PDB file of C-alpha atoms in Angstrom:
ATOM      1  CA  MET A 844     -21.510 -21.004  50.167  1.00  0.00           C
ATOM      2  CA  LEU A 845     -21.839 -24.171  48.139  1.00  0.00           C
ATOM      3  CA  GLY A 846     -18.881 -25.975  46.719  1.00  0.00           C
ATOM      4  CA  TYR A 847     -19.199 -28.014  43.563  1.00  0.00           C
ATOM      5  CA  THR A 848     -17.551 -30.709  41.524  1.00  0.00           C
ATOM      6  CA  TYR A 849     -18.376 -32.795  38.477  1.00  0.00           C
ATOM      7  CA  LEU A 850     -18.733 -36.565  38.224  1.00  0.00           C
ATOM      8  CA  SER A 851     -18.538 -38.406  34.906  1.00  0.00           C
ATOM      9  CA  THR A 852     -21.340 -40.963  34.516  1.00  0.00           C
ATOM     10  CA  PRO A 853     -23.041 -42.865  31.687  1.00  0.00           C
ATOM     11  CA  LEU A 854     -25.504 -39.934  31.546  1.00  0.00           C
ATOM     12  CA  GLY A 855     -22.695 -37.408  31.112  1.00  0.00           C
ATOM     13  CA  LYS A 856     -21.174 -35.087  33.694  1.00  0.00           C
ATOM     14  CA  LEU A 857     -23.273 -34.647  36.824  1.00  0.00           C
ATOM     15  CA  LEU A 858     -22.839 -31.375  38.706  1.00  0.00           C
ATOM     16  CA  LEU A 859     -22.696 -32.120  42.449  1.00  0.00           C
ATOM     17  CA  ALA A 860     -22.947 -29.282  44.953  1.00  0.00           C
ATOM     18  CA  GLY A 861     -23.015 -29.122  48.718  1.00  0.00           C
ATOM     19  CA  ILE A 862     -21.240 -28.109  51.871  1.00  0.00           C
ATOM     20  CA  GLY A 863     -18.681 -30.566  53.204  1.00  0.00           C
ATOM     21  CA  GLU A 864     -20.247 -33.998  52.705  1.00  0.00           C
ATOM     22  CA  GLU A 865     -23.838 -32.677  52.752  1.00  0.00           C
ATOM     23  CA  LEU A 866     -25.272 -32.970  49.241  1.00  0.00           C
ATOM     24  CA  ALA A 867     -27.641 -30.173  48.197  1.00  0.00           C
ATOM     25  CA  TYR A 868     -27.790 -30.458  44.426  1.00  0.00           C
ATOM     26  CA  VAL A 869     -27.282 -32.890  41.544  1.00  0.00           C
ATOM     27  CA  GLY A 870     -27.433 -31.269  38.120  1.00  0.00           C
ATOM     28  CA  LEU A 871     -28.112 -33.578  35.202  1.00  0.00           C
ATOM     29  CA  PRO A 872     -26.648 -32.790  31.795  1.00  0.00           C
ATOM     30  CA  GLN A 873     -29.037 -31.421  29.199  1.00  0.00           C
ATOM     31  CA  ALA A 874     -28.539 -32.882  25.720  1.00  0.00           C
ATOM     32  CA  ASN A 875     -25.117 -34.199  26.834  1.00  0.00           C
ATOM     33  CA  LYS A 876     -24.059 -30.688  27.919  1.00  0.00           C
ATOM     34  CA  ALA A 877     -22.938 -30.358  31.539  1.00  0.00           C
ATOM     35  CA  GLN A 878     -24.851 -27.940  33.721  1.00  0.00           C
ATOM     36  CA  GLN A 879     -23.057 -24.843  34.922  1.00  0.00           C
ATOM     37  CA  PRO A 880     -22.664 -23.969  38.611  1.00  0.00           C
ATOM     38  CA  ALA A 881     -24.080 -20.775  40.089  1.00  0.00           C
ATOM     39  CA  PRO A 882     -21.546 -17.918  39.892  1.00  0.00           C
ATOM     40  CA  GLU A 883     -21.076 -17.809  43.677  1.00  0.00           C
ATOM     41  CA  TRP A 884     -20.267 -21.526  44.005  1.00  0.00           C
ATOM     42  CA  GLN A 885     -16.636 -22.554  44.460  1.00  0.00           C
ATOM     43  CA  ARG A 886     -14.997 -25.457  42.617  1.00  0.00           C
ATOM     44  CA  GLN A 887     -13.743 -28.149  45.004  1.00  0.00           C
ATOM     45  CA  THR A 888     -12.644 -31.323  43.261  1.00  0.00           C
ATOM     46  CA  ASP A 889     -12.418 -33.345  46.495  1.00  0.00           C
ATOM     47  CA  LEU A 890     -15.925 -32.339  47.577  1.00  0.00           C
ATOM     48  CA  LEU A 891     -18.645 -34.879  48.296  1.00  0.00           C
ATOM     49  CA  ALA A 892     -16.334 -37.875  48.045  1.00  0.00           C
ATOM     50  CA  GLU A 893     -18.913 -40.280  49.511  1.00  0.00           C
ATOM     51  CA  ALA A 894     -21.633 -39.072  47.134  1.00  0.00           C
ATOM     52  CA  GLN A 895     -19.255 -39.568  44.225  1.00  0.00           C
ATOM     53  CA  ASN A 896     -18.369 -43.082  45.420  1.00  0.00           C
ATOM     54  CA  GLN A 897     -21.997 -44.094  45.916  1.00  0.00           C
ATOM     55  CA  LEU A 898     -23.042 -42.720  42.518  1.00  0.00           C
ATOM     56  CA  ARG A 899     -20.159 -44.593  40.845  1.00  0.00           C
ATOM     57  CA  ASP A 900     -21.311 -47.776  42.592  1.00  0.00           C
ATOM     58  CA  TYR A 901     -24.923 -47.155  41.503  1.00  0.00           C
ATOM     59  CA  PHE A 902     -23.956 -46.774  37.851  1.00  0.00           C
ATOM     60  CA  ALA A 903     -21.669 -49.813  38.091  1.00  0.00           C
ATOM     61  CA  GLY A 904     -24.585 -51.913  39.374  1.00  0.00           C
ATOM     62  CA  ARG A 905     -23.088 -52.364  42.856  1.00  0.00           C
ATOM     63  CA  ARG A 906     -25.547 -50.125  44.758  1.00  0.00           C
ATOM     64  CA  GLN A 907     -29.339 -49.912  44.916  1.00  0.00           C
ATOM     65  CA  THR A 908     -29.779 -47.469  47.808  1.00  0.00           C
ATOM     66  CA  PHE A 909     -27.958 -44.348  48.924  1.00  0.00           C
ATOM     67  CA  ASP A 910     -26.826 -43.486  52.427  1.00  0.00           C
ATOM     68  CA  LEU A 911     -25.843 -39.837  52.252  1.00  0.00           C
ATOM     69  CA  SER A 912     -26.369 -36.650  54.198  1.00  0.00           C
ATOM     70  CA  LEU A 913     -28.803 -34.631  52.056  1.00  0.00           C
ATOM     71  CA  ALA A 914     -29.739 -30.948  52.252  1.00  0.00           C
ATOM     72  CA  PRO A 915     -32.405 -30.310  49.610  1.00  0.00           C
ATOM     73  CA  VAL A 916     -33.837 -26.808  49.730  1.00  0.00           C
ATOM     74  CA  GLY A 917     -37.579 -26.548  49.205  1.00  0.00           C
ATOM     75  CA  THR A 918     -40.947 -25.907  50.783  1.00  0.00           C
ATOM     76  CA  GLU A 919     -42.375 -28.167  53.468  1.00  0.00           C
ATOM     77  CA  PHE A 920     -44.668 -29.766  50.866  1.00  0.00           C
ATOM     78  CA  GLN A 921     -41.789 -30.343  48.437  1.00  0.00           C
ATOM     79  CA  ARG A 922     -39.676 -31.931  51.162  1.00  0.00           C
ATOM     80  CA  GLN A 923     -42.614 -34.199  52.069  1.00  0.00           C
ATOM     81  CA  VAL A 924     -42.842 -35.352  48.443  1.00  0.00           C
ATOM     82  CA  TRP A 925     -39.061 -35.835  48.236  1.00  0.00           C
ATOM     83  CA  GLN A 926     -39.084 -37.923  51.417  1.00  0.00           C
ATOM     84  CA  GLN A 927     -41.788 -40.135  49.924  1.00  0.00           C
ATOM     85  CA  LEU A 928     -39.777 -40.498  46.708  1.00  0.00           C
ATOM     86  CA  GLN A 929     -36.978 -42.024  48.744  1.00  0.00           C
ATOM     87  CA  ARG A 930     -39.368 -44.813  49.790  1.00  0.00           C
ATOM     88  CA  ILE A 931     -39.827 -46.024  46.202  1.00  0.00           C
ATOM     89  CA  PRO A 932     -37.601 -49.102  46.001  1.00  0.00           C
ATOM     90  CA  PHE A 933     -34.924 -49.639  43.385  1.00  0.00           C
ATOM     91  CA  GLY A 934     -36.449 -51.267  40.338  1.00  0.00           C
ATOM     92  CA  GLU A 935     -39.997 -50.110  41.066  1.00  0.00           C
ATOM     93  CA  VAL A 936     -42.100 -47.204  39.828  1.00  0.00           C
ATOM     94  CA  CYS A 937     -45.236 -45.409  40.923  1.00  0.00           C
ATOM     95  CA  SER A 938     -47.578 -42.850  39.399  1.00  0.00           C
ATOM     96  CA  TYR A 939     -48.021 -39.255  40.504  1.00  0.00           C
ATOM     97  CA  GLY A 940     -51.457 -40.239  41.814  1.00  0.00           C
ATOM     98  CA  GLN A 941     -50.005 -43.046  43.907  1.00  0.00           C
ATOM     99  CA  LEU A 942     -47.385 -40.651  45.251  1.00  0.00           C
ATOM    100  CA  ALA A 943     -50.079 -38.087  46.147  1.00  0.00           C
ATOM    101  CA  LYS A 944     -52.078 -40.763  47.991  1.00  0.00           C
ATOM    102  CA  ALA A 945     -48.951 -41.929  49.825  1.00  0.00           C
ATOM    103  CA  ILE A 946     -48.440 -38.466  51.333  1.00  0.00           C
ATOM    104  CA  GLY A 947     -52.116 -38.214  52.264  1.00  0.00           C
ATOM    105  CA  ARG A 948     -52.986 -35.665  49.568  1.00  0.00           C
ATOM    106  CA  PRO A 949     -54.805 -37.717  46.885  1.00  0.00           C
ATOM    107  CA  LYS A 950     -56.147 -34.628  45.077  1.00  0.00           C
ATOM    108  CA  ALA A 951     -52.741 -32.912  44.916  1.00  0.00           C
ATOM    109  CA  VAL A 952     -51.507 -34.856  41.886  1.00  0.00           C
ATOM    110  CA  ARG A 953     -50.405 -31.742  39.966  1.00  0.00           C
ATOM    111  CA  ALA A 954     -48.704 -30.249  43.018  1.00  0.00           C
ATOM    112  CA  VAL A 955     -46.910 -33.561  43.575  1.00  0.00           C
ATOM    113  CA  GLY A 956     -45.812 -33.488  39.943  1.00  0.00           C
ATOM    114  CA  ALA A 957     -44.491 -29.953  40.351  1.00  0.00           C
ATOM    115  CA  ALA A 958     -42.614 -30.886  43.545  1.00  0.00           C
ATOM    116  CA  ASN A 959     -41.190 -33.930  41.770  1.00  0.00           C
ATOM    117  CA  GLY A 960     -40.004 -31.661  38.959  1.00  0.00           C
ATOM    118  CA  HIS A 961     -38.243 -29.347  41.408  1.00  0.00           C
ATOM    119  CA  ASN A 962     -36.285 -32.143  43.096  1.00  0.00           C
ATOM    120  CA  PRO A 963     -32.756 -30.722  43.467  1.00  0.00           C
ATOM    121  CA  ILE A 964     -31.129 -34.134  44.039  1.00  0.00           C
ATOM    122  CA  PRO A 965     -32.308 -36.452  41.240  1.00  0.00           C
ATOM    123  CA  ILE A 966     -31.122 -40.066  41.126  1.00  0.00           C
ATOM    124  CA  ILE A 967     -30.405 -40.061  44.869  1.00  0.00           C
ATOM    125  CA  ILE A 968     -33.919 -38.772  45.554  1.00  0.00           C
ATOM    126  CA  PRO A 969     -35.323 -41.011  42.813  1.00  0.00           C
ATOM    127  CA  CYS A 970     -37.833 -38.816  40.982  1.00  0.00           C
ATOM    128  CA  HIS A 971     -37.077 -40.871  37.862  1.00  0.00           C
ATOM    129  CA  ARG A 972     -39.158 -43.685  39.417  1.00  0.00           C
ATOM    130  CA  VAL A 973     -42.382 -41.703  38.973  1.00  0.00           C
ATOM    131  CA  ILE A 974     -44.269 -42.299  35.742  1.00  0.00           C
ATOM    132  CA  GLY A 975     -47.643 -41.389  34.297  1.00  0.00           C
ATOM    133  CA  ALA A 976     -50.752 -43.286  35.375  1.00  0.00           C
ATOM    134  CA  ASN A 977     -50.815 -44.841  31.893  1.00  0.00           C
ATOM    135  CA  GLY A 978     -47.313 -46.270  32.332  1.00  0.00           C
ATOM    136  CA  GLN A 979     -45.734 -43.681  30.030  1.00  0.00           C
ATOM    137  CA  LEU A 980     -42.568 -41.801  30.845  1.00  0.00           C
ATOM    138  CA  THR A 981     -43.216 -38.197  31.801  1.00  0.00           C
ATOM    139  CA  GLY A 982     -40.943 -35.188  32.283  1.00  0.00           C
ATOM    140  CA  PHE A 983     -37.499 -35.440  33.797  1.00  0.00           C
ATOM    141  CA  SER A 984     -34.900 -32.715  34.335  1.00  0.00           C
ATOM    142  CA  GLY A 985     -32.267 -34.686  32.432  1.00  0.00           C
ATOM    143  CA  GLY A 986     -34.643 -35.523  29.576  1.00  0.00           C
ATOM    144  CA  LEU A 987     -36.734 -38.607  28.882  1.00  0.00           C
ATOM    145  CA  SER A 988     -33.800 -40.552  27.448  1.00  0.00           C
ATOM    146  CA  ALA A 989     -31.942 -40.150  30.757  1.00  0.00           C
ATOM    147  CA  LYS A 990     -35.059 -41.244  32.674  1.00  0.00           C
ATOM    148  CA  ALA A 991     -35.429 -44.273  30.399  1.00  0.00           C
ATOM    149  CA  TYR A 992     -31.744 -45.103  30.925  1.00  0.00           C
ATOM    150  CA  LEU A 993     -32.063 -44.933  34.723  1.00  0.00           C
ATOM    151  CA  LEU A 994     -35.180 -47.101  34.774  1.00  0.00           C
ATOM    152  CA  LYS A 995     -33.638 -49.646  32.394  1.00  0.00           C
ATOM    153  CA  HIS A 996     -30.506 -49.641  34.600  1.00  0.00           C
ATOM    154  CA  GLU A 997     -32.809 -50.560  37.505  1.00  0.00           C
ATOM    155  CA  GLY A 998     -34.513 -53.315  35.489  1.00  0.00           C
ATOM    156  CA  VAL A 999     -37.790 -51.491  34.873  1.00  0.00           C
ATOM    157  CA  ALA A1000     -39.467 -51.916  31.484  1.00  0.00           C
ATOM    158  CA  VAL A1001     -41.567 -48.841  30.653  1.00  0.00           C
ATOM    159  CA  ASP A1002     -43.195 -47.396  27.559  1.00  0.00           C
ATOM    160  CA  LYS A1003     -41.612 -44.261  26.137  1.00  0.00           C
TER     161      LYS A1003
END
């Protein structure tokens, strides 16, 4: 059973869920409204202390990479995409096409986009660093303003 806690950030309250120190989920607020945990999850305010510390450091500008135990749940293909996302450096972006090529599936651009959209651990698995081939911001679970904020925080100038 997953435990959960909330973390206040410049984006609003993030919902963090996991088991022990293994992070399985980061829920981004929608329109400044915190996400709700699944009914079977248990509130544990001291949960995921290291994830909370690293996220605080990221938002404070003291951290560019994360070193956490992650447990994202997804298909083999989704996990392959999420692993590749973690190779996109802080302050850089790539397109869905570039991401598809990087995993050896250059024609799977739409599938890569879908896997990106189902990333259960945004920010830490940096799906916000993927943009359209034309340089435009594309979908993000926390909304385009949150994506723009994260990219600006990382020093990336992108078109909205």
